[in-house]
mmCIF file of C-alpha atoms in Angstrom:
data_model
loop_
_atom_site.group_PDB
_atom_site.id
_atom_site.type_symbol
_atom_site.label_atom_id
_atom_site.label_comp_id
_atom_site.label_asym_id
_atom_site.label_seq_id
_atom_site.Cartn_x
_atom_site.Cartn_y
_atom_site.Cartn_z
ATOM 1 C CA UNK O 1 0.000 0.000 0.000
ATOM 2 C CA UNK O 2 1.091 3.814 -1.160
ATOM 3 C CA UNK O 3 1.565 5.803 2.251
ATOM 4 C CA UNK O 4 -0.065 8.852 0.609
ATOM 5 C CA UNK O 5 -2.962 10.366 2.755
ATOM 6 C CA UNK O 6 -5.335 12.117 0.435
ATOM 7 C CA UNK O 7 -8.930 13.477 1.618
ATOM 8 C CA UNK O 8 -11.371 12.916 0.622
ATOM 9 C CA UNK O 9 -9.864 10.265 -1.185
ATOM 10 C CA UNK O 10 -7.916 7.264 -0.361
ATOM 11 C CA UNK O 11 -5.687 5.945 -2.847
ATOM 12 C CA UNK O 12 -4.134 2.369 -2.975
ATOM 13 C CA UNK O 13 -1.338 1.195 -5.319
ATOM 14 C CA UNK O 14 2.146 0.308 -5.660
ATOM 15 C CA UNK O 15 4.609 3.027 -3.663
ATOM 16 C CA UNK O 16 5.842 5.722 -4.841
ATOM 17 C CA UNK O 17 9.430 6.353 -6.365
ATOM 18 C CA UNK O 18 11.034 7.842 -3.364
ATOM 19 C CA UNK O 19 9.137 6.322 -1.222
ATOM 20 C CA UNK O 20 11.998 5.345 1.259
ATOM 21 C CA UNK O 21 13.534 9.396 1.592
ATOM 22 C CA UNK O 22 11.705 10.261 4.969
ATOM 23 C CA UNK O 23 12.563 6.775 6.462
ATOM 24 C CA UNK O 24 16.263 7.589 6.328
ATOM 25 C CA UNK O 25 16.049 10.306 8.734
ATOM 26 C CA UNK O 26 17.820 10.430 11.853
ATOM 27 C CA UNK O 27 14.728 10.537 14.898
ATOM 28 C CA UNK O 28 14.669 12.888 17.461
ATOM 29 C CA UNK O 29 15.219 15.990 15.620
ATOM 30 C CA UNK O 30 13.632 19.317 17.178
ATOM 31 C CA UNK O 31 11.217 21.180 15.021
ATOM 32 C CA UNK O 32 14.196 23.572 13.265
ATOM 33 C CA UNK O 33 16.214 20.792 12.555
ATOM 34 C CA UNK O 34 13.452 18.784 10.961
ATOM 35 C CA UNK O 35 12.608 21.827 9.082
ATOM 36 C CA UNK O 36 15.744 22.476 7.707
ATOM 37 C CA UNK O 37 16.365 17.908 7.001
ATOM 38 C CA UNK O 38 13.594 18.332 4.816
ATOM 39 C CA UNK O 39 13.692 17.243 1.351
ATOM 40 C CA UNK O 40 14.154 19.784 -1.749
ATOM 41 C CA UNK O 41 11.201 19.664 -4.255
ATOM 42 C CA UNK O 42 10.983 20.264 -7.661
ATOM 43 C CA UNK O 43 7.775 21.580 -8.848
ATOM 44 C CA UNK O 44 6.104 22.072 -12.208
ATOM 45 C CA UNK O 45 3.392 24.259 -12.204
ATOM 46 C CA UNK O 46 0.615 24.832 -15.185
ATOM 47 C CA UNK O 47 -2.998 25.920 -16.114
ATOM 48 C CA UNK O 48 -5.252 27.036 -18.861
ATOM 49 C CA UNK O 49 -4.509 24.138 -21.201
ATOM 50 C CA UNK O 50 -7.822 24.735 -22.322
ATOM 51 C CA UNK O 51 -8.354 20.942 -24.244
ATOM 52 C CA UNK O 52 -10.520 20.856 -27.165
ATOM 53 C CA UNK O 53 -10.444 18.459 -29.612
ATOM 54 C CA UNK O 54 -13.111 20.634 -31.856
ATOM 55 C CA UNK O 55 -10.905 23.450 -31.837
ATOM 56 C CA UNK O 56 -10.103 23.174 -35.013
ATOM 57 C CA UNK O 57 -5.894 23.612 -35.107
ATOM 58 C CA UNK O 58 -3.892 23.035 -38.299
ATOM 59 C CA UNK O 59 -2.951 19.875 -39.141
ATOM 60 C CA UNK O 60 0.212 18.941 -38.324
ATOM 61 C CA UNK O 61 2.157 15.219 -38.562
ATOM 62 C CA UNK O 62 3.106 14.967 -34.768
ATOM 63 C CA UNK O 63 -0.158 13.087 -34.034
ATOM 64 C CA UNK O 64 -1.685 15.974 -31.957
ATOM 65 C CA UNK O 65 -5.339 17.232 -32.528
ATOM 66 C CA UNK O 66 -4.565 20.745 -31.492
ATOM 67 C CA UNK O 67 -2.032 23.236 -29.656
ATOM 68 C CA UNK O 68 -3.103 22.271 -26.268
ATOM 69 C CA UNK O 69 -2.904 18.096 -26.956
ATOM 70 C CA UNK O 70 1.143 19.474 -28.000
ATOM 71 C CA UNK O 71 1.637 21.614 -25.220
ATOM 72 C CA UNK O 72 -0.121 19.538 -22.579
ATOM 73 C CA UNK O 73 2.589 16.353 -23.726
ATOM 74 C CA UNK O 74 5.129 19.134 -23.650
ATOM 75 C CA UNK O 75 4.075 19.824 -19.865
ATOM 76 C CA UNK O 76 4.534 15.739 -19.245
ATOM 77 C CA UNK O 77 7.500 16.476 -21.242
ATOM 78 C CA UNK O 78 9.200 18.930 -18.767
ATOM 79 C CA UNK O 79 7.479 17.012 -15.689
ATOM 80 C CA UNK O 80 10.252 14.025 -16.882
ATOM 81 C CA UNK O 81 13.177 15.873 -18.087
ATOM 82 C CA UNK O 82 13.197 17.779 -14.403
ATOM 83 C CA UNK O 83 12.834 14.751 -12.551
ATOM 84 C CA UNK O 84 9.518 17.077 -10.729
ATOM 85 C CA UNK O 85 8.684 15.528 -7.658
ATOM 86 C CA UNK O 86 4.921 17.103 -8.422
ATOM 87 C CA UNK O 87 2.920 18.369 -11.197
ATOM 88 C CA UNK O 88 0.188 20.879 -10.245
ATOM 89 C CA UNK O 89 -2.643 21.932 -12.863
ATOM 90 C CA UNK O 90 -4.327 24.881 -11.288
ATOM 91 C CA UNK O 91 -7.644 25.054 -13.406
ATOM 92 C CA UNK O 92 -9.066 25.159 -16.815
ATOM 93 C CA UNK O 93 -7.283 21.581 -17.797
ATOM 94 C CA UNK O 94 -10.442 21.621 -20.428
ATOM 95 C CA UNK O 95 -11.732 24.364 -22.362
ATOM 96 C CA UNK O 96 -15.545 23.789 -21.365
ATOM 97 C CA UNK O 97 -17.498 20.994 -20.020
ATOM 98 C CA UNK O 98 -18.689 19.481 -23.321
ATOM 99 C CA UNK O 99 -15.701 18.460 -24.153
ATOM 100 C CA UNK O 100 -16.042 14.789 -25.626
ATOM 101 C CA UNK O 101 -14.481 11.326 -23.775
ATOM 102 C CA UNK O 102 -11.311 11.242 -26.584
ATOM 103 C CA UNK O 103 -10.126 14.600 -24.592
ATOM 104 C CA UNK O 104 -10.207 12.728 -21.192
ATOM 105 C CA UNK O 105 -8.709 9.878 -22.699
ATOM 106 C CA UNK O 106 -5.601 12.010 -23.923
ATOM 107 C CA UNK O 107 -4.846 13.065 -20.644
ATOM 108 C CA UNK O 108 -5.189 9.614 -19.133
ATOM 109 C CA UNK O 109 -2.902 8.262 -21.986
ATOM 110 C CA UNK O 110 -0.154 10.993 -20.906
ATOM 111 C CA UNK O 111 -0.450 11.420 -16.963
ATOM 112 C CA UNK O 112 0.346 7.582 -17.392
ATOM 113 C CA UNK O 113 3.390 8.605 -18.241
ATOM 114 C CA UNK O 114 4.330 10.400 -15.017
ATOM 115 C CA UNK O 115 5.431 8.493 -11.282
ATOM 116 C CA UNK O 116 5.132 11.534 -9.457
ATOM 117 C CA UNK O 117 1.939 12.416 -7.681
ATOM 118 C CA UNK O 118 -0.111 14.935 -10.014
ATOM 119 C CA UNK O 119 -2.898 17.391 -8.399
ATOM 120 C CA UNK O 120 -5.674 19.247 -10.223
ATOM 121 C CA UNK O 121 -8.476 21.592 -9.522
ATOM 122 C CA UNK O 122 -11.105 22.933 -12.343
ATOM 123 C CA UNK O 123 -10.982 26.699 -13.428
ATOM 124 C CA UNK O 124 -14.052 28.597 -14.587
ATOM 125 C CA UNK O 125 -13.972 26.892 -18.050
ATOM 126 C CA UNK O 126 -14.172 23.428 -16.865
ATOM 127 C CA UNK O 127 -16.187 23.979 -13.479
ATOM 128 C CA UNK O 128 -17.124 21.708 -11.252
ATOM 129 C CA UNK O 129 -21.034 21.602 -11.168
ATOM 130 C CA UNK O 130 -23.744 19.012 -12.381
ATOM 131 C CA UNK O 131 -22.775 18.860 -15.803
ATOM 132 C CA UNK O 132 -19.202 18.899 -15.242
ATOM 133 C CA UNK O 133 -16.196 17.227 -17.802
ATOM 134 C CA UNK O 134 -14.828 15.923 -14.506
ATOM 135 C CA UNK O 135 -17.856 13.094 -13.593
ATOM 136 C CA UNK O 136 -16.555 11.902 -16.271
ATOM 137 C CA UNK O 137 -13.350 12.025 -15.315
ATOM 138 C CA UNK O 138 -11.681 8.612 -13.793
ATOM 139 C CA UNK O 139 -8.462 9.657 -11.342
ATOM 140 C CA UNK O 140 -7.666 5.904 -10.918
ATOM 141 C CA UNK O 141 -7.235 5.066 -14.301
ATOM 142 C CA UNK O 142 -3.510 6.566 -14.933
ATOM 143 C CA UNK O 143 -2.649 5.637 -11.747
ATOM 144 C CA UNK O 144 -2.957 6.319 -8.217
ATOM 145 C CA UNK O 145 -0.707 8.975 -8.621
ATOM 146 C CA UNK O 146 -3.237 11.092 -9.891
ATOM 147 C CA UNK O 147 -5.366 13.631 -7.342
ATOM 148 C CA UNK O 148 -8.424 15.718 -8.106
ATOM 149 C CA UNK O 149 -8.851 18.435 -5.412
ATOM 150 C CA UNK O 150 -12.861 18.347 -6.293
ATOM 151 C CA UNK O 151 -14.527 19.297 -3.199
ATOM 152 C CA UNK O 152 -15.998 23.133 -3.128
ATOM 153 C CA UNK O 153 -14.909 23.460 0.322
ATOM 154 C CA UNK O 154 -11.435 22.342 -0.071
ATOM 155 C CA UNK O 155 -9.628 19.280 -0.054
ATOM 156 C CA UNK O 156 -5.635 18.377 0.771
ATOM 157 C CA UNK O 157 -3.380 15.899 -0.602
ATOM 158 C CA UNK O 158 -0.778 14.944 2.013
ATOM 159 C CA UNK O 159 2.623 13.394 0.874
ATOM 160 C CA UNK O 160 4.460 12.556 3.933
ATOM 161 C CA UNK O 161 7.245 10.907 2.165
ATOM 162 C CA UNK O 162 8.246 14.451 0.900
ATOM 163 C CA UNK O 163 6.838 15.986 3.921
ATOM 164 C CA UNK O 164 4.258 18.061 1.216
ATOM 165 C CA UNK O 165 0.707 18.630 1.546
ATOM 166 C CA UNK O 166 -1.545 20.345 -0.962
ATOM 167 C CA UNK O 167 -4.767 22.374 -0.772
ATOM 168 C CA UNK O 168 -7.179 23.069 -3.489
ATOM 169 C CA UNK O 169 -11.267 23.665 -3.716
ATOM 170 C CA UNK O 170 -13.128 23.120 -6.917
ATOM 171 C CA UNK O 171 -14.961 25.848 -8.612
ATOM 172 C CA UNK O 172 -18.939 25.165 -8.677
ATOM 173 C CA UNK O 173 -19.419 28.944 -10.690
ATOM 174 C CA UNK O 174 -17.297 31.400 -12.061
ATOM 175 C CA UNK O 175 -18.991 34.116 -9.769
ATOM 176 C CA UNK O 176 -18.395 37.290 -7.257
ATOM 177 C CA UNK O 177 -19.500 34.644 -4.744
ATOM 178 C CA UNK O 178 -16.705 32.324 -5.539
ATOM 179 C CA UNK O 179 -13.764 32.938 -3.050
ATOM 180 C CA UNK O 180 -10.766 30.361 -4.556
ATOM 181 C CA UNK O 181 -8.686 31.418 -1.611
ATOM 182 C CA UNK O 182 -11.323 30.721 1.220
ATOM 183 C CA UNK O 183 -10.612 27.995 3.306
ATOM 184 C CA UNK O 184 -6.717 27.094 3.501
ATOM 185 C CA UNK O 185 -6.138 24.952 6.075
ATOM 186 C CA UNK O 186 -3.639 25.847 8.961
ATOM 187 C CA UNK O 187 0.038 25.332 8.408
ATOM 188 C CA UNK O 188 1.372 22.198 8.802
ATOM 189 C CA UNK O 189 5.031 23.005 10.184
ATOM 190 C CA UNK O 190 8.065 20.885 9.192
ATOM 191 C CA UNK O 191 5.679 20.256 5.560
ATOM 192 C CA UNK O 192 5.682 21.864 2.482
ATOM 193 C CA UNK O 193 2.957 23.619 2.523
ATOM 194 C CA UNK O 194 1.507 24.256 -1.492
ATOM 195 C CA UNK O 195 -2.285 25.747 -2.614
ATOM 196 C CA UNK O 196 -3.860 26.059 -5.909
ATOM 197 C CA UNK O 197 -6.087 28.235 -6.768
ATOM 198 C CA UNK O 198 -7.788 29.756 -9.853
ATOM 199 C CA UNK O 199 -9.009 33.588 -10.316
ATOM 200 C CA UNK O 200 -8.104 36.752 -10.502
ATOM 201 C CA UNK O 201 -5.715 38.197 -7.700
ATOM 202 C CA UNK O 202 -7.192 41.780 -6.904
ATOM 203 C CA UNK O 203 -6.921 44.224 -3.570
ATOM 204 C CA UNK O 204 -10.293 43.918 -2.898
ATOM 205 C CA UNK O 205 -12.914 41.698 -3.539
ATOM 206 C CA UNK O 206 -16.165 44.260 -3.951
ATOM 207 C CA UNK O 207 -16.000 45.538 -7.745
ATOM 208 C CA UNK O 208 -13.335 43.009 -9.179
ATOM 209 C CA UNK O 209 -15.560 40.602 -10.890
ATOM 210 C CA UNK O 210 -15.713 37.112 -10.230
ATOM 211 C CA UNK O 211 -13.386 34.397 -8.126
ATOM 212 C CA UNK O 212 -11.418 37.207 -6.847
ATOM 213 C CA UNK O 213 -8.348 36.426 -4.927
ATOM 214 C CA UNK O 214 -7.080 39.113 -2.446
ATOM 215 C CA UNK O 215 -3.814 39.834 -1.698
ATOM 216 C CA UNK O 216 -4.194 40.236 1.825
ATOM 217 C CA UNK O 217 -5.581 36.608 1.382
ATOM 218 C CA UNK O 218 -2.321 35.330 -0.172
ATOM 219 C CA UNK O 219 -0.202 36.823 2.551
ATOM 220 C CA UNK O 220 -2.339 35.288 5.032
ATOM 221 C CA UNK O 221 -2.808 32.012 3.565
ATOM 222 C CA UNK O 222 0.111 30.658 5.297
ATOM 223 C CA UNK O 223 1.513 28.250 2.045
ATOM 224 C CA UNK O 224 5.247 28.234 1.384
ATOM 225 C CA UNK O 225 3.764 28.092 -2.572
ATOM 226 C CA UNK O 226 0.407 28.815 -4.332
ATOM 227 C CA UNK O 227 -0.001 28.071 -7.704
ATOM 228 C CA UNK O 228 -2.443 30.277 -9.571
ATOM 229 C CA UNK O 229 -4.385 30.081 -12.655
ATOM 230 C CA UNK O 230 -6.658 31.923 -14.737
ATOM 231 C CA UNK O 231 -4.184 34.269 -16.247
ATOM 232 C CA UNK O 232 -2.485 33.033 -19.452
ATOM 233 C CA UNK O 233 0.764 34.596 -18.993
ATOM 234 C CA UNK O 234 3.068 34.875 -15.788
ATOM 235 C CA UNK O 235 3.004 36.946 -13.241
ATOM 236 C CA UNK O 236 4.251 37.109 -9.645
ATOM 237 C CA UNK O 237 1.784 38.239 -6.984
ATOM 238 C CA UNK O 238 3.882 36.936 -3.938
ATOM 239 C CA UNK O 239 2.831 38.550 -0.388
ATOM 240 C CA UNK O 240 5.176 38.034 2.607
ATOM 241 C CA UNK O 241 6.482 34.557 3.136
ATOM 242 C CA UNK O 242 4.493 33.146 0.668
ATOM 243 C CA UNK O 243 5.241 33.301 -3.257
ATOM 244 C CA UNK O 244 2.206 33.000 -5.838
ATOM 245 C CA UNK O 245 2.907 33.080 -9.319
ATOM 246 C CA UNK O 246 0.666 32.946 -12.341
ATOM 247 C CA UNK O 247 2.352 30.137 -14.810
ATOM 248 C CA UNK O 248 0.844 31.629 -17.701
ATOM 249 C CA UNK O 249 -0.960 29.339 -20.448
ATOM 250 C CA UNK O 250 1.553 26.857 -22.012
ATOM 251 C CA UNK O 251 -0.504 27.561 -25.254
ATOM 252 C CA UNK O 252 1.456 30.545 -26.803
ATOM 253 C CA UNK O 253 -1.358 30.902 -29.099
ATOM 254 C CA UNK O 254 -3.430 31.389 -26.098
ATOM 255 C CA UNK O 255 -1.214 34.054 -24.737
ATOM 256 C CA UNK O 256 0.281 36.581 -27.052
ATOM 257 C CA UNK O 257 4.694 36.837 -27.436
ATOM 258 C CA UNK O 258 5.270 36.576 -23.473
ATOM 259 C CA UNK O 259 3.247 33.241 -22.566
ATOM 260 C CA UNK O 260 4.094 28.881 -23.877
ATOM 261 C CA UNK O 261 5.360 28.528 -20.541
ATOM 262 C CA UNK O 262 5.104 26.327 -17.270
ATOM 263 C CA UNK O 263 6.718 27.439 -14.183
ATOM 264 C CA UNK O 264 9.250 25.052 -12.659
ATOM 265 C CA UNK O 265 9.240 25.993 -9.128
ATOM 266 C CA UNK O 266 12.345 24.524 -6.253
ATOM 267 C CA UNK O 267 11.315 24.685 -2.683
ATOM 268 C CA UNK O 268 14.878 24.362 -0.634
ATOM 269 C CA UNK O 269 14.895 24.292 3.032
ATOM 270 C CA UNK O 270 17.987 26.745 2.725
ATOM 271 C CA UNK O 271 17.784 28.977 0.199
ATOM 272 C CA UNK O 272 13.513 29.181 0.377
ATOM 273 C CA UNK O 273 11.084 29.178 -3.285
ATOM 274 C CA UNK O 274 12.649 29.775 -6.260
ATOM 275 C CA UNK O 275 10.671 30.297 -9.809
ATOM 276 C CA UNK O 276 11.898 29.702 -13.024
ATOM 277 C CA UNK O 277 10.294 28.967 -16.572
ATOM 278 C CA UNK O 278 10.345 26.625 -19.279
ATOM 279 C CA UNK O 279 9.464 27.688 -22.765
ATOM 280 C CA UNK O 280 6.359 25.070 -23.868
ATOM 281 C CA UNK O 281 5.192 26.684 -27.284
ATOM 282 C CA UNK O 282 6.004 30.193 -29.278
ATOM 283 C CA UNK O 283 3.787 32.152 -30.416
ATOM 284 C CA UNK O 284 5.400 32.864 -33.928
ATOM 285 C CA UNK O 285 4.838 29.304 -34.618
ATOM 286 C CA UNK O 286 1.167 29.512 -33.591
ATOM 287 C CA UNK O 287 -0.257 33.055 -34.951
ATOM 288 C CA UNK O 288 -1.635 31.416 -38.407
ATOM 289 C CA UNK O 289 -4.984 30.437 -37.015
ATOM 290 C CA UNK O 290 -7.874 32.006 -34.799
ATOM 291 C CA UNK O 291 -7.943 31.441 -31.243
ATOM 292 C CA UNK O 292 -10.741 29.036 -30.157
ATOM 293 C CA UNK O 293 -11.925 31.903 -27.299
ATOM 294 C CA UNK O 294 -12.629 34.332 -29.743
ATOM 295 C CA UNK O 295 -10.883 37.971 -28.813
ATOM 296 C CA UNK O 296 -8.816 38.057 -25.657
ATOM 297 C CA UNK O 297 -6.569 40.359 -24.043
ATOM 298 C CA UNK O 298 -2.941 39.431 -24.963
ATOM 299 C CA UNK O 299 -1.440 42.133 -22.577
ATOM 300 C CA UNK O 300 -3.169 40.827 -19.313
ATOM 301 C CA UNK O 301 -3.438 37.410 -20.524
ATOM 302 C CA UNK O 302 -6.913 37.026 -19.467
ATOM 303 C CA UNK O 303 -9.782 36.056 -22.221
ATOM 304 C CA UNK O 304 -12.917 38.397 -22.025
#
């Protein structure tokens, strides 16, 4: 049995790669030395794939069906060149709910391709109400490795073999109502502690639009690292001990000259969060075709 404790789900399987890392640790340590024997993590961190087989991209001979099927295996891609310990997809996965079963099977086929524990939430594309892609969506069947953060009040994943736990909450509506940032749990010391969450970072939440996420929630949130979506290009909205980035869209077409990126993030017990980027898609290669969202605005990233 897998030693991961996820709520509300329980996964079984075989154990995880470095499954033996927190078992070699001397006992006995007080809480600063534990916090400073903890293990490194590399982190990739991505969002607004926006999958849709109907969208209609040029043909190409690579086998993909569209930009996003090539940049989401490009993701997977940089997940396995880094060695990432996680992979974190902080909303909008799918372009809309009516998205058919061929789109869920593509990202079955290449999360099946990962060992390390993967953790999703849904964005405002690809919410998580009645009709919703994801009760379609089977987590078990790429592996138990795979975590879908699906409850609206929040839900953790903990990983105590790399002393990491992560928060999330599912979107039901894209709304004024919907607070992404509501909820974090309090901070488990001597953990990593990492949050999703997908909306639009603002001072305030009166007269911002919908899913707002406040600043003065981020600095209070209490995670070491919270990866946002919603935005398609990157952007750095850290508060206080905590850093938040936007990853940006790895669909350059999505995203204007400054986005085709996923954020590869290192926690270090020593030297703290560090962000860096990987180049997924360009957008000169990707500018002969419409985008499937209609108009959007390339300088903040955001579609209408």
């Amino acid at each position: 049995m897998s030693s991961w404790r996820t709520s509300p789900v329980q996964p079984s399987g075989s154990q995880p790669r470095w499954r033996n890392r927190r078992q070699q640790r001397q006992p006995h340590f007080s809480a600063e030395e534990e916090r400073h024997s903890m293990q490194s993590l590399t982190i990739v961190h991505t969002s607004d794939v926006h999958l849709d087989s109907r969208a209609g991209d040029p043909p190409k001979e690579d086998g993909f069906r569209s930009r996003a099927e090539r940049a989401f295996s490009g993701v997977v891609d940089v997940a396995l060149a880094e060695d990432a310990d996680i992979l974190l997809i902080a909303g909008d996965l799918f372009d809309n709910n009516r998205v058919d079963d061929s789109n869920i099977e593509f990202v079955y086929a290449q999360l099946a391709r990962l060992s390390c524990p993967v953790a999703m939430i849904p964005g405002n594309h690809d919410v998580h109400d009645q009709r919703s892609v994801w009760n379609r969506f089977d987590f078990g069947a790429c592996g138990n490795h795979v975590h879908g953060l699906m409850s609206h009040e929040g839900s953790t994943v903990d990983l105590p073999d790399i002393d990491a736990r992560i928060w999330g909450k599912a979107m039901l509506e894209h709304a004024p109502e919907n607070y992404p940032l509501e909820g974090v749990p309090d901070r488990r010391e001597t953990w990593w502690n990492i949050g999703m969450a997908h909306g639009q970072v603002c001072e305030r939440r009166i007269g911002w639009g919908s899913s707002p996420i406040t600043s003065e929630e981020i600095l209070a949130s209490g995670l070491d690292y919270l990866a946002l979506g919603h935005v398609h290009v990157h952007a750095d909205h850290s508060e206080g001990d905590t850093v938040a980035h936007y990853c940006g869209s790895p669909v350059a077409h999505y995203a204007g000259s400054e986005g085709g990126k996923v954020a590869l993030v290192t926690l270090c017990p020593d030297n703290g969060v560090e962000v860096a980027h990987r180049q997924i898609s360009q957008w000169g290669e990707e500018r002969d075709a419409p985008s499937p969202h209609g108009a959007f605005n390339v300088v903040a990233g955001v579609p209408f």
